[in-house]
C-alpha positions as a printed Julia matrix, in Angstrom:
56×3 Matrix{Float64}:
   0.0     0.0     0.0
   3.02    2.51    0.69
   3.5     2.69   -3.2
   0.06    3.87   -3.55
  -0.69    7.35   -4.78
  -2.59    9.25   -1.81
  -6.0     9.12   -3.65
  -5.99    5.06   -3.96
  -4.73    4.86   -0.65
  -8.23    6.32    0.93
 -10.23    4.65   -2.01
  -8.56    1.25   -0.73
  -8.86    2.01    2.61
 -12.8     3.11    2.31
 -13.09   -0.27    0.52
 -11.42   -2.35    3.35
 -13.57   -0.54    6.15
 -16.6    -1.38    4.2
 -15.63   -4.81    3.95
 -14.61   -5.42    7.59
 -17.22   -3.94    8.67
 -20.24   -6.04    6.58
 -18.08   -9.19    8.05
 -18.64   -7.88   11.59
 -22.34   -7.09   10.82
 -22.66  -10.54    9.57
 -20.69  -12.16   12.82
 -22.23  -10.05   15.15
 -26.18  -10.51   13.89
 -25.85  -13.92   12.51
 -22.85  -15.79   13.42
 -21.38  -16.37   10.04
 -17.81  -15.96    9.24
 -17.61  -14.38    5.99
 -14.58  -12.24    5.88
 -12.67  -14.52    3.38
 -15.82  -14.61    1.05
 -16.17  -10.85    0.76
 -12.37  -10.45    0.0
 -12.49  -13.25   -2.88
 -15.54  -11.64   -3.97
 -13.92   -7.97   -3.98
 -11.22   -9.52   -5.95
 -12.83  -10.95   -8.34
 -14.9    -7.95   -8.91
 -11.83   -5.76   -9.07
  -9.63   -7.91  -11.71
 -13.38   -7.53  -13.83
 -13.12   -3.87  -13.66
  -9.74   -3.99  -14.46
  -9.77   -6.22  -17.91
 -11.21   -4.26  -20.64
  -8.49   -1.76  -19.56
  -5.66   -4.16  -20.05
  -6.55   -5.07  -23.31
  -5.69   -1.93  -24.63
């Protein structure tokens, strides 16, 4: 993250609040442990954003 330009580094870091914090929703209302679900899915979601630019 330290070679991050300042702007990415709040984007990721609003993105990884969001995420930990619908994981400790989900723990705290349901029980379920889905931290490593919502970081495959954010993954996944980000290398799709990112194809059509890598292509070019």
């Amino acid at each position: 993250m330290d070679q991050l330009p300042e702007y990415m580094k709040l984007c990721f870091l609003a993105l990884y609040n969001s995420i930990n914090e619908m994981a400790y929703d989900a723990i705290k209302e349901h029980g379920l442990h889905i931290i490593s679900y919502l970081r495959k899915v954010v993954y996944i979601v980000c290398k799709c954003e990112l194809i059509p630019f890598l292509c070019y």
